[in-house]
Coordinates of C-alpha atoms in Angstrom, one line a residue:
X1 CA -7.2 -67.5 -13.7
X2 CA -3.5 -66.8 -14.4
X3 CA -0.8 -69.6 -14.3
X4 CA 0.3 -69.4 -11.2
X5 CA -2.7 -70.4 -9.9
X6 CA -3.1 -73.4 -11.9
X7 CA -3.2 -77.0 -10.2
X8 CA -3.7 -80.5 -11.1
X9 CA -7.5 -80.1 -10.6
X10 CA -7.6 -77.4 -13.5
X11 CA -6.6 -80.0 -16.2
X12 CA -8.4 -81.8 -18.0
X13 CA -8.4 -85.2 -19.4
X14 CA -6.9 -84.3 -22.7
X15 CA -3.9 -85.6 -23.8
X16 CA -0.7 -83.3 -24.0
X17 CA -0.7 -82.3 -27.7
X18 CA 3.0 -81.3 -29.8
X19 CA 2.9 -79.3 -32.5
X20 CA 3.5 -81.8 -35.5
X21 CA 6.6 -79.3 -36.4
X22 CA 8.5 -81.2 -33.7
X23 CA 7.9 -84.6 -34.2
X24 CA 9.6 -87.0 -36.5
X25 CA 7.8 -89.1 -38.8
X26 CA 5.9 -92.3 -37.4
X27 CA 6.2 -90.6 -34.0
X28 CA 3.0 -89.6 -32.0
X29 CA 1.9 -86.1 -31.2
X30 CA -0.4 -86.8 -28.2
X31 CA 0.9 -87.7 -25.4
X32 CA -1.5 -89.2 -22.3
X33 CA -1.3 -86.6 -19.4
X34 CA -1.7 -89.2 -16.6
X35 CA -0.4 -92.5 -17.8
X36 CA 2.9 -94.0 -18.8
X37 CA 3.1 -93.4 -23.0
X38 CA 3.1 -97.1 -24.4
X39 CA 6.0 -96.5 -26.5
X40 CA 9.1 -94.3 -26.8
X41 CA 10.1 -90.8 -28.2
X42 CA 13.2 -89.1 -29.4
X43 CA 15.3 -87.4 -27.1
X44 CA 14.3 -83.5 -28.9
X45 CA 10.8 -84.4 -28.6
X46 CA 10.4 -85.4 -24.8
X47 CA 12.7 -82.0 -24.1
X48 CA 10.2 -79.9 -25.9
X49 CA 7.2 -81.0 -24.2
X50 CA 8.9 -80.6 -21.0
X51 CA 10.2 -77.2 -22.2
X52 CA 7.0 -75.6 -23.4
X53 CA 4.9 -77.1 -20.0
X54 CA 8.2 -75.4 -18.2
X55 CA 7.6 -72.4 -19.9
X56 CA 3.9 -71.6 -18.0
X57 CA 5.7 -70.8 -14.7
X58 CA 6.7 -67.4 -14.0
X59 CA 9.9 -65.5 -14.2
X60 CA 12.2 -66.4 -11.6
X61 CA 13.5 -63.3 -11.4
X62 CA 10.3 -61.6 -11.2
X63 CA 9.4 -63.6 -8.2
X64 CA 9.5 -61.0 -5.5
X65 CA 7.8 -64.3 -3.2
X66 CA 10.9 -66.7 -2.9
X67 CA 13.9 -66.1 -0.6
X68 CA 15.3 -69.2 -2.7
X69 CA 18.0 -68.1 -5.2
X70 CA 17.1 -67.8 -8.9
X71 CA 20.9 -66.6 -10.4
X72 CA 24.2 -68.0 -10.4
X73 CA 27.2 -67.2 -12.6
X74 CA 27.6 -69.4 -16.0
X75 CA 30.9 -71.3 -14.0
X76 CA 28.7 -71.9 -11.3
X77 CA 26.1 -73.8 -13.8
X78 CA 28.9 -75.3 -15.9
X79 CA 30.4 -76.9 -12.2
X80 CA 26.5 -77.4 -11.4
X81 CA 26.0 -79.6 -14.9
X82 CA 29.6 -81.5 -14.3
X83 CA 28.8 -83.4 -10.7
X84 CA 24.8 -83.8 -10.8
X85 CA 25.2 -87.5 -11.0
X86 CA 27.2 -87.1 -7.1
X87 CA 26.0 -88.7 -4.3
X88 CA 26.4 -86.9 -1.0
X89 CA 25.5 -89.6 0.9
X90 CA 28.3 -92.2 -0.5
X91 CA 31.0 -90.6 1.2
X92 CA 33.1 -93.2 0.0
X93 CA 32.7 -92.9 -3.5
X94 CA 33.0 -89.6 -3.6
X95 CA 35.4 -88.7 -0.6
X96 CA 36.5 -85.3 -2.3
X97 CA 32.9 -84.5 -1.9
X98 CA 32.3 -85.3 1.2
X99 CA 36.1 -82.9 2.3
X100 CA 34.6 -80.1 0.7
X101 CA 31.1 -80.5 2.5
X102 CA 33.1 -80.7 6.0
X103 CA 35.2 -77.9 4.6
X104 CA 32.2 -76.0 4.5
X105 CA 30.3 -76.4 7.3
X106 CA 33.7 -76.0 9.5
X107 CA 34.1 -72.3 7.6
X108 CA 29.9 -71.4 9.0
X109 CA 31.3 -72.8 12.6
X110 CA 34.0 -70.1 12.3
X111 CA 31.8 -67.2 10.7
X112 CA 29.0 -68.0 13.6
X113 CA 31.7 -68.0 16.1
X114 CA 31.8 -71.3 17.5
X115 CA 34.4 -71.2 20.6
X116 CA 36.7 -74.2 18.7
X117 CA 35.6 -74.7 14.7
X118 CA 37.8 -77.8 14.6
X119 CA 35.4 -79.2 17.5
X120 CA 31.9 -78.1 16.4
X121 CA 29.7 -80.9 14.6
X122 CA 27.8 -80.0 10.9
X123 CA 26.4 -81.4 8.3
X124 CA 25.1 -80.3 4.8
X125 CA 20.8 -80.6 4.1
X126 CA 18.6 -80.9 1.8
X127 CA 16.7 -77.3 3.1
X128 CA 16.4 -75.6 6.3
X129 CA 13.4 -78.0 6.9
X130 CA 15.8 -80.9 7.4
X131 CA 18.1 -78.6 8.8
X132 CA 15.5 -77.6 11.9
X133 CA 14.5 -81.1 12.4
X134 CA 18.0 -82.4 13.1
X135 CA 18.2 -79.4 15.3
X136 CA 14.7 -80.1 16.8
X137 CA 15.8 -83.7 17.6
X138 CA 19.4 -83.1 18.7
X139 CA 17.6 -80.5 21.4
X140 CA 14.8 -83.4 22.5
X141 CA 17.4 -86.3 22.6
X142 CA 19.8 -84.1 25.1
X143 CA 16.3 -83.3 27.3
X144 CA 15.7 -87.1 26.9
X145 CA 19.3 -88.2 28.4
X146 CA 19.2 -85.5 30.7
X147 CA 15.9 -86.7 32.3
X148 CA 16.5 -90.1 31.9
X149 CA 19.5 -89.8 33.9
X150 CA 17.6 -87.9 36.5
X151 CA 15.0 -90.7 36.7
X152 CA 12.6 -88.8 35.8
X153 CA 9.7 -89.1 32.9
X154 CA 10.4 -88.0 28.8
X155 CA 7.3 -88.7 27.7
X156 CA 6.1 -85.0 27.6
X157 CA 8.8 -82.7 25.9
X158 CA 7.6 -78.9 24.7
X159 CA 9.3 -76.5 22.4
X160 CA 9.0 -72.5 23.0
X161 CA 8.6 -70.8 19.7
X162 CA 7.2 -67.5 18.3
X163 CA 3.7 -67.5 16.4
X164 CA 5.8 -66.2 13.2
X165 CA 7.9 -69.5 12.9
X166 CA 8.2 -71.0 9.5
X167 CA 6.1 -74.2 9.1
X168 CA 9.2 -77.0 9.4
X169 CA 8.9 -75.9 13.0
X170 CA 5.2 -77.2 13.2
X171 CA 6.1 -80.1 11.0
X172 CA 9.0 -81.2 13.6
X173 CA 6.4 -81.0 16.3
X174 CA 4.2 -82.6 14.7
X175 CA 5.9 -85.4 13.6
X176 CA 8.2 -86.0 16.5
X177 CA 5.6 -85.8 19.2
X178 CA 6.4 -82.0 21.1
X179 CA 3.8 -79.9 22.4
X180 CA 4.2 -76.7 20.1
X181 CA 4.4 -73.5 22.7
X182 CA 3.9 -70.8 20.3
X183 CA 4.4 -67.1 22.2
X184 CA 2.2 -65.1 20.1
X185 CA 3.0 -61.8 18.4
X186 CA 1.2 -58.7 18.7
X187 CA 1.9 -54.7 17.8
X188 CA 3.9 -54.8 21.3
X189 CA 5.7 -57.8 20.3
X190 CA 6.0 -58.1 17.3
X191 CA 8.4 -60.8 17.3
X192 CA 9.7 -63.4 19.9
X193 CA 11.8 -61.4 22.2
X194 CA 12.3 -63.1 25.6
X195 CA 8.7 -61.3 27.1
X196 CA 6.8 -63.7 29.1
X197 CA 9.2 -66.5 28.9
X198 CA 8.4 -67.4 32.5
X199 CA 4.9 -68.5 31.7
X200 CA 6.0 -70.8 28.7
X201 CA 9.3 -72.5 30.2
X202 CA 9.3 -75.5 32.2
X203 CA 11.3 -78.7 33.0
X204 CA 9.6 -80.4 30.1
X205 CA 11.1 -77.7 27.6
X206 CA 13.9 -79.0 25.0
X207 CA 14.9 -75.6 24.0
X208 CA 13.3 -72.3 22.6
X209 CA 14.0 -71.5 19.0
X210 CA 14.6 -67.7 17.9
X211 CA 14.4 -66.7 14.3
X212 CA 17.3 -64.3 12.2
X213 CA 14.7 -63.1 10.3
X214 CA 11.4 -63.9 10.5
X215 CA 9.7 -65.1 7.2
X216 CA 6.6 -63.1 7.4
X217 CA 8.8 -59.2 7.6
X218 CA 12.2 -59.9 7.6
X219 CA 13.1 -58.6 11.2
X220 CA 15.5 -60.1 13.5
X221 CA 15.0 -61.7 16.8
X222 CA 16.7 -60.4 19.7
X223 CA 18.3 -63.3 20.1
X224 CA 21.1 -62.0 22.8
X225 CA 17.4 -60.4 24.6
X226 CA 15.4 -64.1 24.6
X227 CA 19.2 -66.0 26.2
X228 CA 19.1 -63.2 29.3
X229 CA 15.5 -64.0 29.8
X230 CA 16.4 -67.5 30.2
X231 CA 19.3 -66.7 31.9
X232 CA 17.1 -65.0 34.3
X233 CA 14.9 -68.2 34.4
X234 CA 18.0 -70.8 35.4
X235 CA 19.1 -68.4 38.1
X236 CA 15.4 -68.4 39.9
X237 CA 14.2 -71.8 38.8
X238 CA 16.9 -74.1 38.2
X239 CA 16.2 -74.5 34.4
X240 CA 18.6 -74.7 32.0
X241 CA 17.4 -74.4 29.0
X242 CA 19.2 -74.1 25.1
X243 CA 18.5 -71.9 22.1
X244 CA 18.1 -73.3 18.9
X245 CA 19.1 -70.0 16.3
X246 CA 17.1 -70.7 12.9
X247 CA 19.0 -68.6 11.1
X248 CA 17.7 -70.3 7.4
X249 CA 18.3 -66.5 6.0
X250 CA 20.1 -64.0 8.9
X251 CA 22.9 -66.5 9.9
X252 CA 24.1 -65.3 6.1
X253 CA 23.6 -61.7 6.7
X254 CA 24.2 -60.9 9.8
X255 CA 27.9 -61.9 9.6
X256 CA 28.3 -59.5 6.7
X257 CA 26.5 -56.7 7.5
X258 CA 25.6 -56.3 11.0
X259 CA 29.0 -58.0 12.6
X260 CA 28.4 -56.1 16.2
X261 CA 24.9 -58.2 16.5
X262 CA 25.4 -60.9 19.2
X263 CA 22.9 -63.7 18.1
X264 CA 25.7 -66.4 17.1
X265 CA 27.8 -69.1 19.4
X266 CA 29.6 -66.1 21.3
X267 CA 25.7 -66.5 23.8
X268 CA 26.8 -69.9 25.4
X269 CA 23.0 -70.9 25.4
X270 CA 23.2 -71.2 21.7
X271 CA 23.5 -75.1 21.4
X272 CA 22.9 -75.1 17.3
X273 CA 22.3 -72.8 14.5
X274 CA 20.9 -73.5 10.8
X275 CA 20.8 -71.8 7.3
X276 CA 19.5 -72.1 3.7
X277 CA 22.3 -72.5 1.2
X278 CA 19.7 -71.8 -1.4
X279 CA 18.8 -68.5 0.5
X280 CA 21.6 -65.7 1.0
X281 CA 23.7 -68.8 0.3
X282 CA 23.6 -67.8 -2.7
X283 CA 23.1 -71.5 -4.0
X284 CA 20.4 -73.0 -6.2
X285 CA 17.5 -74.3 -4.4
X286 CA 18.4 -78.0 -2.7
X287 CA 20.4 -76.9 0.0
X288 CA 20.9 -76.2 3.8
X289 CA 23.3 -76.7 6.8
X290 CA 23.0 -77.1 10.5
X291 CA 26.3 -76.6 12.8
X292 CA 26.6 -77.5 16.5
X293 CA 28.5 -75.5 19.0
X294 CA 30.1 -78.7 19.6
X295 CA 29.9 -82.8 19.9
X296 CA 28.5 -82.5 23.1
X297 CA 25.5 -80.3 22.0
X298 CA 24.7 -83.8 19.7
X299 CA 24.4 -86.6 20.4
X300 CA 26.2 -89.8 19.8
X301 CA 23.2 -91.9 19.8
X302 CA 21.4 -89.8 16.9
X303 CA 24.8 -90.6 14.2
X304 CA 24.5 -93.7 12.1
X305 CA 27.3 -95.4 11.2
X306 CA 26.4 -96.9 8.1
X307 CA 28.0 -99.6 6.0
X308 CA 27.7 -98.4 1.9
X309 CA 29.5 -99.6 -1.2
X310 CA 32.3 -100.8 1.0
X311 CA 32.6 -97.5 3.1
X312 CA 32.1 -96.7 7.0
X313 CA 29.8 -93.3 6.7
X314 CA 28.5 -91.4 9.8
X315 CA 25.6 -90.2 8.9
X316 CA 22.8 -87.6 10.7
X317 CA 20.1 -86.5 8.2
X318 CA 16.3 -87.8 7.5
X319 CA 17.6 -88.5 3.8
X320 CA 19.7 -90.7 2.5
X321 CA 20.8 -90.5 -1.1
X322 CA 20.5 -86.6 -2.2
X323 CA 22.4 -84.6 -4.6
X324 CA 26.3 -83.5 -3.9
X325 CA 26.8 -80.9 -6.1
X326 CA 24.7 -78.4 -4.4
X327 CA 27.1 -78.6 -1.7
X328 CA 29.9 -78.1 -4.4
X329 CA 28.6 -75.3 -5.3
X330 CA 28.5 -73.7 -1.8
X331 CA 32.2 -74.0 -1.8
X332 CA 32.4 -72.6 -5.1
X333 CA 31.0 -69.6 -4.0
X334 CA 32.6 -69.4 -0.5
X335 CA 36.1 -69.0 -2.7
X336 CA 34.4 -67.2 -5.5
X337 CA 33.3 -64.4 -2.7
X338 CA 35.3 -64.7 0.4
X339 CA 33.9 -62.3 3.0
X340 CA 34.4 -59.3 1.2
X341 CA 32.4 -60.6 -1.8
X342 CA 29.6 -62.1 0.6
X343 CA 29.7 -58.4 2.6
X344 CA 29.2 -56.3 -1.2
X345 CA 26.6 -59.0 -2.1
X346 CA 24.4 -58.8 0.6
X347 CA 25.1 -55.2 0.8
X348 CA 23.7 -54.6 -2.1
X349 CA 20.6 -56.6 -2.0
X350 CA 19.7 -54.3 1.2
X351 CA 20.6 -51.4 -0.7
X352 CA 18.1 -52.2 -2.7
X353 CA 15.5 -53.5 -0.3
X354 CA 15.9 -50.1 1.7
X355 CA 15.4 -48.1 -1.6
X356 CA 12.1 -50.2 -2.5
X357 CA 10.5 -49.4 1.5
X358 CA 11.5 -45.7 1.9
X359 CA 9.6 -45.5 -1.7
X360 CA 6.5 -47.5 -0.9
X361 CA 6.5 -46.1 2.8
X362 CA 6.4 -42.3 1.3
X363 CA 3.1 -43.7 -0.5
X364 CA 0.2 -42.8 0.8
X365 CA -1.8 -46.0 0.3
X366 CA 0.6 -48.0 2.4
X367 CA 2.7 -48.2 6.0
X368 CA 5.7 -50.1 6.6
X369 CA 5.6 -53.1 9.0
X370 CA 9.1 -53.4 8.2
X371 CA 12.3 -51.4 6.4
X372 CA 14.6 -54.0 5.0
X373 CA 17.4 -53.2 7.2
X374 CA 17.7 -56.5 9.0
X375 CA 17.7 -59.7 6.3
X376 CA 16.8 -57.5 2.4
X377 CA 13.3 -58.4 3.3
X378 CA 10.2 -55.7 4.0
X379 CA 6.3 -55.8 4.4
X380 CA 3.8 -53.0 4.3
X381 CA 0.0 -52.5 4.7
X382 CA -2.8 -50.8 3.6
X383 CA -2.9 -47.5 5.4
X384 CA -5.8 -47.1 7.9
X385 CA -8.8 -45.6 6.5
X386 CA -7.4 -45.2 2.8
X387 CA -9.9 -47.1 0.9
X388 CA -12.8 -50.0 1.1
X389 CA -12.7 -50.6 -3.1
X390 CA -9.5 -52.6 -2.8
X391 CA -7.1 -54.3 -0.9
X392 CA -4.2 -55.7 -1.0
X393 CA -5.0 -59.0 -2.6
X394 CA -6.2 -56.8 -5.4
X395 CA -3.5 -55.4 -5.8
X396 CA -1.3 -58.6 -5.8
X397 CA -3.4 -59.7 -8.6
X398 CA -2.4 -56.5 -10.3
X399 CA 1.1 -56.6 -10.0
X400 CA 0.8 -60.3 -11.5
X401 CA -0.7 -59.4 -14.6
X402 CA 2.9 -57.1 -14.9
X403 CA 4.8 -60.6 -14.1
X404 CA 5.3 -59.5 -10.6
X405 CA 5.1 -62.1 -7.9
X406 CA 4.4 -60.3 -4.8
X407 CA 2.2 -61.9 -2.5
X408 CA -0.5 -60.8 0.1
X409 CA -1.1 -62.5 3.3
X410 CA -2.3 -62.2 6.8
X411 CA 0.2 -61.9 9.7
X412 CA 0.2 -65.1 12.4
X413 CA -2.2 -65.3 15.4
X414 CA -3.2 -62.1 17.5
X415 CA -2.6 -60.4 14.3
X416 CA -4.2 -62.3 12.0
X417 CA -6.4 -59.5 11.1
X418 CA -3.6 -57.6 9.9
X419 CA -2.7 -58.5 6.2
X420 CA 0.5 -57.3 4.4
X421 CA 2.4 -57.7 1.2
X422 CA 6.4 -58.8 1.6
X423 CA 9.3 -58.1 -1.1
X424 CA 12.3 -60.4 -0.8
X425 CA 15.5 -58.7 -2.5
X426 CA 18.1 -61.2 -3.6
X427 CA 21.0 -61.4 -5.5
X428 CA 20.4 -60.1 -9.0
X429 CA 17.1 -58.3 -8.2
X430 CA 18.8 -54.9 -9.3
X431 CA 18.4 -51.6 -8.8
X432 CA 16.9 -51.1 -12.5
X433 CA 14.6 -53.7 -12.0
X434 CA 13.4 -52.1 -8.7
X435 CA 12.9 -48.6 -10.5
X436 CA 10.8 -50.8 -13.2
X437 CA 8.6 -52.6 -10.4
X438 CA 7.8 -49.2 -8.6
X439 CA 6.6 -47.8 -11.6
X440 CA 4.2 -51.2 -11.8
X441 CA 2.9 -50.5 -8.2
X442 CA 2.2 -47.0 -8.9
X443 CA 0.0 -47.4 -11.7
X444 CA -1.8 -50.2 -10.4
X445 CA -2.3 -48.3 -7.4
X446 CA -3.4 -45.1 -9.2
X447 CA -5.5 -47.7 -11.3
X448 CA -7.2 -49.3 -8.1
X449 CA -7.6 -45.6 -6.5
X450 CA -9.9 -44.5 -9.0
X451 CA -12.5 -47.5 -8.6
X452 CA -15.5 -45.6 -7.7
X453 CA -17.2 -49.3 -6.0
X454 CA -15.1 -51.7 -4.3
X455 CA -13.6 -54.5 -6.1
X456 CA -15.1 -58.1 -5.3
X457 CA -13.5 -59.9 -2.3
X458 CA -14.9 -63.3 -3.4
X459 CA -11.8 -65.6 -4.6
X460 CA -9.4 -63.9 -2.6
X461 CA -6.2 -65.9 -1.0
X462 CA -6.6 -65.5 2.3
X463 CA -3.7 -67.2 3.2
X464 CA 0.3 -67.9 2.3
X465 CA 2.1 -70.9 2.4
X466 CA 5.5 -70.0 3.7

C-alpha cells in the first residue's frame, strides 16, 4: 500500500512513538494517537512529531494531481509568516487588509473586463467552492426577486450545468435546494457548448454555469457559443437567462495568453465570474475570488452588515473568521508580476504542458483527449486495442513508486467508460523536471509492455475525487 493511500482506518491503536534522541529527560516518548496527552511537551518535541508524520506525504512538487500551487518565492513566505495571525473578516482591525483585498478584486474586474471596475461588486474566498456558492446564490436570489415580483412561484429553481463540472457545483445544489440539470458530455460534445440548450432551459432556470477549463482535460468552454444559444432562447421564448463563468483556473489564463477569447464581462449575459487564487493565482492554497459585473447582478439582501469589535463590516461569504494573509499575498504577486510577469508565467507552464502532450501523444500506448493549449492542463488514454495486461490505473501505480502523482480516472457520465490520466503544469514544474518524468513514463510503460498476462484489476481506483 503506499502512503498516499493511507487513511485513518489503516492505523492502529498504537501510540505515536519519538525516538528517545529527541526528548528531554522526564519527558514521554509515546504519545496517544486519538486522545488528548495528559500532560505537556517542549516546544522541539511537539514540532518533531508533527514534522516526521508531515514527512509521509508526497512531494508537492511531484504532484502532477493538484491545480493548487505548491511554490512561492522566499519574500512571498517571509510576508506569508509576518500576517498569519490577520483576520480578513475584522475589517476594522485590520482596515489596510481589507484596502488591499478590494484593491484586488477591483484589478480581476478590470482584467475580466467588467464595463465600470469602480462599480462591479467582489469579494476575496476561502476556495473556488465558496466562490461558486456565492455565485450560485446571487443567481437564485435575482430568479427569486424576479419571480416574486411577477407573482409567480420560487419554490422550484434549476441550474444548467455540464456533466464535467467540479463537485462545489453539486454541493451548491445540494445544499441550497436546485434541481441539478447536468447536459452530458459525449465524443460530439465533449464539453458544455450551448447544444441542446433548448431542452434544458426554462422559466425556473437561475442561470447556466460554463467552465474556463474543465477539471477533468483542461479545455475551455465556448463560453461566447453557450451566451448566443441563449440569446437565441430569449428572442423565441422570452427567457432571459444569466451565465455564471467558473473560471477557478481559465479566468487566470485566458487574460494572459489567449486575450482575443471572448468568455469575460465584454458577453453582457455574464452576470459573475470566479477564480482560485491558489490555482494560476499563483497563491498558496486558502484562496479564491468571485467578482460581479456590477451591484445590480447581487443583491442587496444577500450582504450582512455586521457589527464586530466596534466596526460596521459588509459582509457576503459562508465564513466568517478566515485567514488575511492569503489575500496579501495575492497583491504581493499582482505587483511582483504585473501583466507581463503573469503573461511569461503562465506562458511558460503551457510551454511545458504542450511539450509533455506532443511527447506522450507520439507514444504509441496512448491518445490525447487533450493538448494543453487552453489552461497547462492535458489528459490522454490508452490507445484502442494496445493491450489487455494493463491499464492505466497500473500504470499510475507505477509512476508512484517514482514519486509521481498522476492520477487515473474515468471521464463523467455518457463517457464514463472512457478512463484517462491528467497532468496539471504549474508554476515551477520545469522543463527539467518534465524531461525527468518522461523518462519515468517510458520505462514503466516499456516495463508494463512486456507483461506476458495481464496485471490484476482487483483494488483498482475506479474513481477521482476532483
Amino acid at each position: 500500500m503506499s502512503r498516499a493511500h493511507r487513511t485513518h482506518s489503516d492505523e492502529s491503536n498504537a501510540a505515536v512513538e519519538l525516538n528517545p534522541l529527541f526528548s528531554r529527560p522526564g519527558e514521554s516518548t509515546l504519545f496517544p494517537r486519538f486522545a488528548m496527552p495528559d500532560g505537556e511537551s517542549l516546544p522541539g518535541t511537539a514540532y518533531q512529531v508533527v514534522h516526521d508524520e508531515a514527512m509521509l506525504d508526497g512531494n508537492s512538487r511531484l504532484n502532477l494531481a493538484t491545480f493548487v500551487g505548491t511554490w512561492m518565492e522566499p519574500e512571498a513566505s517571509r510576508l506569508y509568516a509576518e500576517t498569519v495571525d490577520k483576520n480578513m473578516i475584522d475589517k476594522d482591525e485590520y482596515p489596510q487588509t481589507a484596502q488591499i483585498e478590494t484593491r484586488c478584486w477591483r484589478m480581476l474586474a478590470g482584467l475580466w473586463n467588467a464595463p465600470d471596475p469602480a462599480k462591479a461588486m467582489g469579494t476575496s474566498t476561502i476556495g473556488s467552492s465558496e466562490a461558486c456558492m456565492l455565485g450560485g446564490l446571487a443567481m437564485k436570489r435575482r430568479w427569486q426577486h424576479q419571480r416574486k415580483a411577477a407573482g409567480l412561484a420560487v419554490d422550484k429553481p434549476n441550474l444548467v450545468l455540464s456533466s464535467a463540472v467540479q463537485v462545489c457545483w453539486e454541493k451548491f445544489c445540494n445544499y441550497w435546494d436546485v434541481e441539478p440539470r447536468f447536459v452530458p458530455v459525449s465524443k460530439d460534445h465533449p464539453m458544455l457548448d450551448g447544444h441542446d440548450l433548448d431542452e434544458y432551459v426554462d422559466e425556473n432556470t437561475i442561470g447556466v454555469v460554463a467552465i474556463m477549463g474543465v477539471t477533468y482535460t483542461g479545455v475551455y468552454e465556448p463560453v461566447h457559443a453557450i451566451s448566443a444559444a441563449l440569446d437565441q432562447i430569449q428572442e423565441r421564448r422570452g427567457l432571459d437567462v444569466p451565465i455564471h463563468v467558473d473560471g477557478a483556473s481559465g479566468a487566470m489564463v485566458a487574460p494572459f495568453l489567449q486575450p482575443e477569447t471572448v468568455w469575460d464581462f465584454r458577453l453582457p449575459r455574464v452576470a459573475s465570474i470566479n477564480t482560485s487564487g491558489h490555482k494560476y493565482g499563483l497563491v498558496y492554497p486558502g484562496l479564491g475570488w468571485v467578482v460581479w459585473r456590477d451591484a445590480e447582478a447581487l443583491p442587496a439582501d444577500l450582504v450582512f452588515h455586521v457589527s464586530y469589535l466596534g466596526g460596521d463590516m459588509p459582509t457576503f461569504a459562508l465564513n466568517f473568521s478566515r485567514p488575511g494573509a492569503q489575500v496579501l499575498l495575492q497583491y504581493y504577486l499582482f505587483l511582483r508580476l504585473g501583466f507581463a510577469g503573469y503573461k511569461s508565467v503562465q506562458s511558460t507552464s503551457r510551454d511545458v504542458a504542450m511539450y509533455l502532450s506532443s511527447e506522450i501523444g507520439a507514444m504509441d500506448a496512448f491518445t490525447l483527449w487533450s493538448d494543453g493549449s487552453d489552461i497547462p492542463v492535458f489528459a490522454w488514454q490508452l490507445a484502442d486495442g494496445h493491450t489487455k495486461n494493463w491499464n492505466l490505473h497500473h500504470l499510475s501505480e507505477r509512476l508512484r513508486m517514482n514519486g509521481w502523482l498522476v492520477p487515473a480516472y474515468p471521464l463523467p457520465d455518457d463517457l464514463s467508460n472512457v478512463t484517462v490520466q491528467r497532468i496539471v503544469v504549474r508554476n515551477g514544474f520545469t522543463r527539467d523536471l518534465a524531461s525527468s518524468f518522461l523518462a519515468d513514463l517510458t520505462k514503466e510503460v516499456e516495463y508494463l509492455d512486456q507483461l506476458t498476462a495481464p496485471m490484476p484489476s482487483d483494488g483498482a481506483a475506479q474513481a477521482f475525487h476532483h
